Coordinates of C-alpha atoms and ligand atoms in Angstrom, one line a residue:
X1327 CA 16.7 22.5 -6.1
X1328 CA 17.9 20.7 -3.1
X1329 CA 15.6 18.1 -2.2
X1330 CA 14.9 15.8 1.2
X1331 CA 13.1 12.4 0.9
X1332 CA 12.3 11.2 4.2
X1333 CA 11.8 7.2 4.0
X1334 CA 13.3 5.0 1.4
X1335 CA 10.9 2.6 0.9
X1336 CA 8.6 2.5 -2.1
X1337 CA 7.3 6.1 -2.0
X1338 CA 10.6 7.8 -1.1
X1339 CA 12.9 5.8 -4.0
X1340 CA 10.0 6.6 -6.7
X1341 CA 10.8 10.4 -5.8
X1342 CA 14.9 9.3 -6.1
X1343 CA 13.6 7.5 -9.6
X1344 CA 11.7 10.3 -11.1
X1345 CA 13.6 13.2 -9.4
X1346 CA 17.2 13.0 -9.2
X1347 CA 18.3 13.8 -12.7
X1348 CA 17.1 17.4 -12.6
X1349 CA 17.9 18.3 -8.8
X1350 CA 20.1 17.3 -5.5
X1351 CA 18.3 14.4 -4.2
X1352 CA 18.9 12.8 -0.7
X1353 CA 17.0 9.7 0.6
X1354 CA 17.3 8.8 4.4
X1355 CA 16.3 5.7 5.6
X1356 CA 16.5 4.6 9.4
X1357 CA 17.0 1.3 8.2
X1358 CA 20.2 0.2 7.6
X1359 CA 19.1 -2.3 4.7
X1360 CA 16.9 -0.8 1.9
X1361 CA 13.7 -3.4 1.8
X1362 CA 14.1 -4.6 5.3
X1363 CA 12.3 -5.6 7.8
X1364 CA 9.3 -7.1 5.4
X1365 CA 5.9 -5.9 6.8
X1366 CA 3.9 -6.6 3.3
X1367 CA 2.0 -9.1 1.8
X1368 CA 3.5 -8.3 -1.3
X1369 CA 0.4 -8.3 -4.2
X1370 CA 1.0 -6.0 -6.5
X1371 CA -2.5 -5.0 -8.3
X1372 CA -2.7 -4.9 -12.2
X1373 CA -5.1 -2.5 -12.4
X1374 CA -3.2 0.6 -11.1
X1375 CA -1.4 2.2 -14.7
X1376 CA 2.1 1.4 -13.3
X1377 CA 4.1 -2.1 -13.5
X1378 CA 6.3 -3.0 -10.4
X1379 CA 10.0 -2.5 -11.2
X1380 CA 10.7 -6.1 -10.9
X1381 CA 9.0 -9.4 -12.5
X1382 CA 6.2 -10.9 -10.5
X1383 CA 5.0 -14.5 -9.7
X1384 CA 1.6 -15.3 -11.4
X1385 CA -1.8 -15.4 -9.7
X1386 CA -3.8 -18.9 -11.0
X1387 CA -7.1 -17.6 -9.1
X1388 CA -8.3 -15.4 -6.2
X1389 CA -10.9 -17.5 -4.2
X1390 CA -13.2 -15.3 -2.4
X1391 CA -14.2 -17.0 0.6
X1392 CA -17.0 -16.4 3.5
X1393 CA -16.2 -17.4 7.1
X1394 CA -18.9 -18.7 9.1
X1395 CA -18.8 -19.2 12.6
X1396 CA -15.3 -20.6 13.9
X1397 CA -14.2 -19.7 10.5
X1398 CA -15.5 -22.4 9.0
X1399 CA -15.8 -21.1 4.7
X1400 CA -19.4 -21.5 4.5
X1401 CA -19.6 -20.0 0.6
X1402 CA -17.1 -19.3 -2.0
X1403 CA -16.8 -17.6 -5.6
X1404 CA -13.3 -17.4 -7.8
X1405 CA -12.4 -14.5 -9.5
X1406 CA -9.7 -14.4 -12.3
X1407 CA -5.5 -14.0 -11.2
X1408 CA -4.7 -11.7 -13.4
X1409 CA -5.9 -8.8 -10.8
X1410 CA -2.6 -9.5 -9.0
X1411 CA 0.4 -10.5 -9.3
X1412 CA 3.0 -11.4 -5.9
X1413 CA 6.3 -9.3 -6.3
X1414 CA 9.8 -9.4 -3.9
X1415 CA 9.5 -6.0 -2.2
X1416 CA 13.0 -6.2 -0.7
X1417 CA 14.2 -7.0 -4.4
X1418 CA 11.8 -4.4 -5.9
X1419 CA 13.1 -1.9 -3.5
X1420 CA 16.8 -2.5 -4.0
X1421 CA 15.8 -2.4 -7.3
X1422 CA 14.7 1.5 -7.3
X1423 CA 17.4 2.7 -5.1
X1424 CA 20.0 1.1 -7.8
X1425 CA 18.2 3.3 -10.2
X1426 CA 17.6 6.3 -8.0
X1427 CA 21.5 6.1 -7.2
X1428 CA 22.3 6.0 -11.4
X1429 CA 20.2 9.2 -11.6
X1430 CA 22.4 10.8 -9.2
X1431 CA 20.2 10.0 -5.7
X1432 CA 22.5 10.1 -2.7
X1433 CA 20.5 7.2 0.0
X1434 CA 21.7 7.7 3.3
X1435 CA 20.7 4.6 5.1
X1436 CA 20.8 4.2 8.5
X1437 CA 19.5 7.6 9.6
X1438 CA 16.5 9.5 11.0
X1439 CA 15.4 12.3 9.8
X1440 CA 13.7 15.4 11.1
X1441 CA 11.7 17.8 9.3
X1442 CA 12.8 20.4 11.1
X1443 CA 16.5 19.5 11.0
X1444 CA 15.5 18.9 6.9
X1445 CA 14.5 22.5 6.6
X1446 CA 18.1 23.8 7.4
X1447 CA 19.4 22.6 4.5
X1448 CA 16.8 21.7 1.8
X1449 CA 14.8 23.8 0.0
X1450 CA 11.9 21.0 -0.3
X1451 CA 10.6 17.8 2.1
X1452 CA 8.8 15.1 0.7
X1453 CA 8.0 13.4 3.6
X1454 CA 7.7 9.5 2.8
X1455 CA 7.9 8.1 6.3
X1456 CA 4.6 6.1 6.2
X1457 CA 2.3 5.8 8.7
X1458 CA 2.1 8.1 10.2
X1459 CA 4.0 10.4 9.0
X1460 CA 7.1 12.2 10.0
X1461 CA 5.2 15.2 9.7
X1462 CA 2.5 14.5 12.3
X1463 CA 4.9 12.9 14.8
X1464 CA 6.9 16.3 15.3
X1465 CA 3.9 18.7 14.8
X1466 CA 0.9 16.5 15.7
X1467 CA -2.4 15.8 13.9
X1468 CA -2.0 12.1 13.3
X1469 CA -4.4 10.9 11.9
X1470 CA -6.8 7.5 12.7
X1471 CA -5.7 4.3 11.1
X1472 CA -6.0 1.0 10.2
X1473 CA -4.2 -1.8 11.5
X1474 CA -2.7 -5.1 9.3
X1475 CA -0.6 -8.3 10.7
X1476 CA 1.1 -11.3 8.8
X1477 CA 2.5 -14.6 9.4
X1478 CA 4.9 -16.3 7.5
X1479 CA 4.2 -19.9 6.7
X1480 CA 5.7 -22.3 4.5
X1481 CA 2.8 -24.0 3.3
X1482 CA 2.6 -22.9 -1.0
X1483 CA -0.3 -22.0 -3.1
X1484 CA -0.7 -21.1 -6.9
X1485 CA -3.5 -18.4 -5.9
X1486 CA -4.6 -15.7 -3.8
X1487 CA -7.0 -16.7 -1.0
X1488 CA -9.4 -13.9 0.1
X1489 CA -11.9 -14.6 3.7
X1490 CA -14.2 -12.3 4.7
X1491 CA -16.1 -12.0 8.3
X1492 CA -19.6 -11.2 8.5
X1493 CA -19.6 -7.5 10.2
X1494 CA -16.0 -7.2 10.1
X1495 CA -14.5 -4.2 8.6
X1496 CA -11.7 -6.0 6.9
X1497 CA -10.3 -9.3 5.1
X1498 CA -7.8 -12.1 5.8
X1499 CA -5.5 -13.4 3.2
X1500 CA -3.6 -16.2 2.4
X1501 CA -1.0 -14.9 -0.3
X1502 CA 1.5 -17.2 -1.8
X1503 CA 5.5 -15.4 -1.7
X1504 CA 7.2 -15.0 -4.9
X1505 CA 10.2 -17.7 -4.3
X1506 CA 7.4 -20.4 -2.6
X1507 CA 6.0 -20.2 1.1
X1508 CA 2.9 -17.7 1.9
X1509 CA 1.4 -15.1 4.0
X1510 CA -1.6 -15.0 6.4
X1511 CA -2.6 -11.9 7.1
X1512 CA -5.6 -9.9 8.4
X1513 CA -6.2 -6.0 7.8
X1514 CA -8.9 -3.8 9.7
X1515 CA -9.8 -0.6 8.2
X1516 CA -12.1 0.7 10.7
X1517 CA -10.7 3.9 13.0
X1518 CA -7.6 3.3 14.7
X1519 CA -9.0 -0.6 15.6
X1520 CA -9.0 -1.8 19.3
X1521 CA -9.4 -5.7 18.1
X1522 CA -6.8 -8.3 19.2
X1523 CA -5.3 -9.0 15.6
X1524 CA -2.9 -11.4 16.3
X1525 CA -5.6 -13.3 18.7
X1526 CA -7.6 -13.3 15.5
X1527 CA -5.2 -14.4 12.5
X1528 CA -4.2 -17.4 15.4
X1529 CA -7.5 -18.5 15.4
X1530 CA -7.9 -18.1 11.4
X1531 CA -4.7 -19.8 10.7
X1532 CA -5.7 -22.5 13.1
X1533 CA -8.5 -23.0 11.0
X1534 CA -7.2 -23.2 8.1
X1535 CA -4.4 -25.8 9.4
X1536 CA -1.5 -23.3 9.0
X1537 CA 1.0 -22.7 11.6
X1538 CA 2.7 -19.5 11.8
X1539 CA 6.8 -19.0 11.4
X1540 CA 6.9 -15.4 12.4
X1541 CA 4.6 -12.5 12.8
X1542 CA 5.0 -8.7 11.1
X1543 CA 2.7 -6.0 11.6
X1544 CA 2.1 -2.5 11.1
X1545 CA -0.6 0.4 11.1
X1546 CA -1.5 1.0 7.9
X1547 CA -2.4 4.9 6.9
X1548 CA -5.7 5.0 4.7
X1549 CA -6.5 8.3 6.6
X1550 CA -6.2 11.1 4.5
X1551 CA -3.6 13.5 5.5
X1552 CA -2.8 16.8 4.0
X1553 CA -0.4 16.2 1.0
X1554 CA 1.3 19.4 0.5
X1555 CA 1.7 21.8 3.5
X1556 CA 3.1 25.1 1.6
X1557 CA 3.0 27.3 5.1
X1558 CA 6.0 26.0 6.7
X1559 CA 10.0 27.2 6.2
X1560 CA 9.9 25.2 3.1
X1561 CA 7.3 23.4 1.8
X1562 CA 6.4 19.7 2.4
X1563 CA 4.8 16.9 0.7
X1564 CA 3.8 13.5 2.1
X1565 CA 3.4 10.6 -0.4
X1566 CA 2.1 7.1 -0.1
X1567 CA 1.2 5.6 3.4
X1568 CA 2.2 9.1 5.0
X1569 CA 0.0 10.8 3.4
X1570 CA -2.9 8.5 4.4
X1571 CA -3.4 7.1 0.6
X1572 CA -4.3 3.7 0.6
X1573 CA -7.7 2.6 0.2
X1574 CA -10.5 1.0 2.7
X1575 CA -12.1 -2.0 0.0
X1576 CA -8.8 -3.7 -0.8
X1577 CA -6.3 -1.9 1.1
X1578 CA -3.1 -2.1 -1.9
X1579 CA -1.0 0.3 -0.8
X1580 CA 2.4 -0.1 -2.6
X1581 CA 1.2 0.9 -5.9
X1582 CA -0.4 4.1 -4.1
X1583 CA 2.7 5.1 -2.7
X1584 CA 4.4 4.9 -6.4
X1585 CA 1.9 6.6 -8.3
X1586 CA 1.6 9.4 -5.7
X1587 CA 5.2 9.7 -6.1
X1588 CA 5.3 9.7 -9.7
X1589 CA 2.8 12.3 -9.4
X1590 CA 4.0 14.7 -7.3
X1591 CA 7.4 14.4 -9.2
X1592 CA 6.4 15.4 -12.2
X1593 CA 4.5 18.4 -10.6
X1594 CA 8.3 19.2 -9.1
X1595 CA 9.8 18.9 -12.5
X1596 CA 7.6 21.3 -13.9
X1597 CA 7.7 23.6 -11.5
X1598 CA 3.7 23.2 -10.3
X1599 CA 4.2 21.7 -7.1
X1600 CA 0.3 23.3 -6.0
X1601 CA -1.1 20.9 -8.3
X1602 CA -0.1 17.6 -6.7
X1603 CA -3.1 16.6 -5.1
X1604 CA -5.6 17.4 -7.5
X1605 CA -3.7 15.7 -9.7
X1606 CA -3.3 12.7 -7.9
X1607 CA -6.8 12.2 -6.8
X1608 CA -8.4 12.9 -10.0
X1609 CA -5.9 10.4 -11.4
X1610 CA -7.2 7.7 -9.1
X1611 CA -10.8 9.0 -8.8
X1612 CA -12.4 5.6 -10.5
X1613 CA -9.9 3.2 -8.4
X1614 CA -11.2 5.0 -5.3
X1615 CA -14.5 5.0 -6.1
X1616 CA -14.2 1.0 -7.2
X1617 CA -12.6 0.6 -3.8
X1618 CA -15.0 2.5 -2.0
X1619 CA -17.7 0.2 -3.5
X1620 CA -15.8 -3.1 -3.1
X1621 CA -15.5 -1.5 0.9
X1622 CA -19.4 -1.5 0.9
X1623 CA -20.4 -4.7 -1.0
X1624 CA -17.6 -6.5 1.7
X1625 CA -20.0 -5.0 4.4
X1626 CA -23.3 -6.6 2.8
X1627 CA -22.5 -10.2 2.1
X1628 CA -25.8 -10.7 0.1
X1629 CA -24.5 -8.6 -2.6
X1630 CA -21.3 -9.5 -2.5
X1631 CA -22.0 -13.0 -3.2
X1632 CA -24.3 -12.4 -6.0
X1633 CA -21.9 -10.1 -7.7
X1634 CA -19.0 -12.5 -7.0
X1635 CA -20.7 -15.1 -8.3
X1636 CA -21.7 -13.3 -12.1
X1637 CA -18.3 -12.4 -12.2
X1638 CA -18.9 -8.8 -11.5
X1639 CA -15.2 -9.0 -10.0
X1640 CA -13.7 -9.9 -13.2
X1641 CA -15.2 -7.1 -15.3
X1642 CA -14.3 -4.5 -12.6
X1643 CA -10.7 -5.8 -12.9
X1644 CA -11.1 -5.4 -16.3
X1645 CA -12.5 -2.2 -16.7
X1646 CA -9.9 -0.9 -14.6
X1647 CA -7.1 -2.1 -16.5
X1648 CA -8.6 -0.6 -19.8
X1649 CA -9.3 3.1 -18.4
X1650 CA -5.0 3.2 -16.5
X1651 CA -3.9 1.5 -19.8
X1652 CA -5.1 4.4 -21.9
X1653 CA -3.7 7.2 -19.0
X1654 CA -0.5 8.1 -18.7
X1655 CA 0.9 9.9 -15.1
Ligands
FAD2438 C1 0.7 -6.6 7.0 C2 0.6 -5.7 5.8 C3 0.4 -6.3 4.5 C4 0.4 -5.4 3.4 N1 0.2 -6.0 2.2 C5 0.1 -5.2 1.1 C6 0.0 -5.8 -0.2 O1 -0.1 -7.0 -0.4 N2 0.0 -4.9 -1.3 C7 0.1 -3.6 -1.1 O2 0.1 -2.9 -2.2 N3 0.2 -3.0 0.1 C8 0.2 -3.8 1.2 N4 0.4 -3.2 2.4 C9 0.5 -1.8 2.5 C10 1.9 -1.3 2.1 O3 2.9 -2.0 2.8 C11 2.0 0.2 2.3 O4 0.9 0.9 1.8 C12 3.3 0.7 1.6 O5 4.4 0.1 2.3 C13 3.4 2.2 1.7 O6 4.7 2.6 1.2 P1 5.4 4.0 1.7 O7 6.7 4.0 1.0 O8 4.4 5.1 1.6 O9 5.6 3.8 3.3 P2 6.4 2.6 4.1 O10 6.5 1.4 3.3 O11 5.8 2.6 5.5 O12 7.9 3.2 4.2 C14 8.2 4.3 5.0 C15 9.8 4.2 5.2 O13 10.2 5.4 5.9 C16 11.2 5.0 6.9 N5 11.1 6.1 7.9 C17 10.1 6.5 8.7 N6 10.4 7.6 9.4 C18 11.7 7.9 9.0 C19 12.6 9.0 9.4 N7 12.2 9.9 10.2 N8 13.8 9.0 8.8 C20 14.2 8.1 7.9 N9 13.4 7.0 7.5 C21 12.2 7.0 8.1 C22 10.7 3.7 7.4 O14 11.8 3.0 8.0 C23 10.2 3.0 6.1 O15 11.2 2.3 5.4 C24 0.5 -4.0 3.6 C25 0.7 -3.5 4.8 C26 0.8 -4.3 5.9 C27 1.0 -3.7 7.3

């Protein structure tokens, strides 16, 4: 089967991975450079039944923090590191195209593609475009979104900082980068969010007596979308961010994108391509449903401080990690 990928970031080189030694794979990227720009704090979570395709830096601690007025941390609790750990995207990603291209993936980098220009020549479109999808922007129906913005800054921790706003639908971070420096961040999950971001992370990183070396930011598609659209010339599936997959309690998108990928390739491979998203989601049923409660306890700060401070965090990790161990995609 001749196959289109559309996006060649972590979603579409998963499909090159999985799917290029049984069909005619092509990747395009409109990058020119697989891995760049960077627009991702880079925590890879544990928990999730798949290991990042390159080695990670440790996590000491995550420190759960809650900001008072002027962001000033008014309580804290520490959960374990070993929820997370901080990869290289760009060298993860360069990673999985050298493996898609061994399995016979041609990545055309450099190029647009269009789905309808796609369905000339291929006989199936995974769209992995991201948010918000290549899909939506030629035929409509984008969906709402959340929003998420970074700033580089050379200052270097040992663990993940977490800081949560009282009524605010969302988290900043302060993640350390594999190779030394870190990452202040905030993400909003609410419906396509009309906050000023960057306004905000200033003001955090002020606070917190940072000072920022460059900013990236980026919608960030945990809106469902329809994965598999079987009524057009051929049919299409959208993976990862494009497909609206990553969760409202902790956001974590990377390893959604993968395991969606993964999925839906093995449905290609054996020929059941209907069943992608019931597989998918009843694969990741309990990690939405932990992230769906993590989303509420974050929006009732008495309960989330007296869970984070009996270690309810820890156990969750840990059940997680137990039930993906024993489940294989
Ligand atoms: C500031 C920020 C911090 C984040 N931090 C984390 C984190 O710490 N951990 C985590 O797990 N997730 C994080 N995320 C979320 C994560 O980045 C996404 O969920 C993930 O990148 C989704 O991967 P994807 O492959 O589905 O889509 P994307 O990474 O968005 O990739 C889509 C690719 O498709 C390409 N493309 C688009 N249209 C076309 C076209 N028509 N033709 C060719 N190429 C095209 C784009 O150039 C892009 O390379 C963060 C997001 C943001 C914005």
């Amino acid at each position: 089967m001749k196959i289109c990928v559309i996006g060649g970031s972590v979603a579409g080189l998963e499909c090159g991975v999985n799917l290029a030694e049984r069909h005619d794979v092509a990747i395009y990227e409109e990058h020119r450079e697989i891995g760049l720009p960077l627009k991702c704090a880079e925590g890879w979570i544990n928990f999730s039944g798949v290991e990042p395709y390159v080695k990670g830096r440790k996590v000491k601690e995550v420190h759960m923090n809650l900001l008072g007025e002027n962001f000033r941390v008014v309580d804290n609790f520490v959960a374990k590191g070993d929820a997370l750990q901080i990869v290289s995207r760009p060298e993860m990603e360069q990673k999985m195209a050298e493996i898609a291209e061994k399995m016979g993936a041609e990545i055309i980098t450099g190029k647009k593609m269009k789905i309808r220009d796609a369905a000339e020549q291929f006989d199936l479109i995974i769209d992995a475009s991201g948010y918000p999808s290549q899909w939506c922007r030629e035929f409509g129906g984008k969906k709402p979104y959340g929003f998420a913005i970074q700033a580089f800054a050379s200052n270097d921790f040992d663990s993940v900082h977490v800081f949560f706003k009282e009524r605010f639908d969302g988290y900043f971070w302060i993640f350390p980068m594999k190779y030394g420096g870190c990452k202040a961040g905030v993400g909003f999950f609410s419906k396509s969010p009309h906050v000023r971001m960057r306004e905000l992370l200033g003001r955090f990183m002020e606070s917190q007596g940072m000072r920022a070396k460059g900013f990236t930011a980026s919608p960030v598609g945990c809106y469902l979308n329809k994965p598999l659209l079987r009524k057009f010339k051929v049919p299409v599936a959208l993976v990862g961010d494009a497909a609206g997959l990553v969760d409202k309690g902790g956001g974590e998108g990377m390893s959604k994108a993968v395991i969606s990928a993964r999925i839906l390739s093995s449905c290609i491979n054996n020929s059941r391509l209907y069943e992608y998203e019931k597989r998918y989601f009843d694969f990741m049923s309990l990690h939405y449903m932990a992230a769906n409660f993590f989303a509420f306890l974050r929006k009732n700060w008495k309960l989330l401080k007296t869970f984070g401070k009996v270690g309810f965090y820890d156990v969750a990790v840990k059940a997680l990690r137990n039930h993906y161990g024993k489940k294989q995609i």
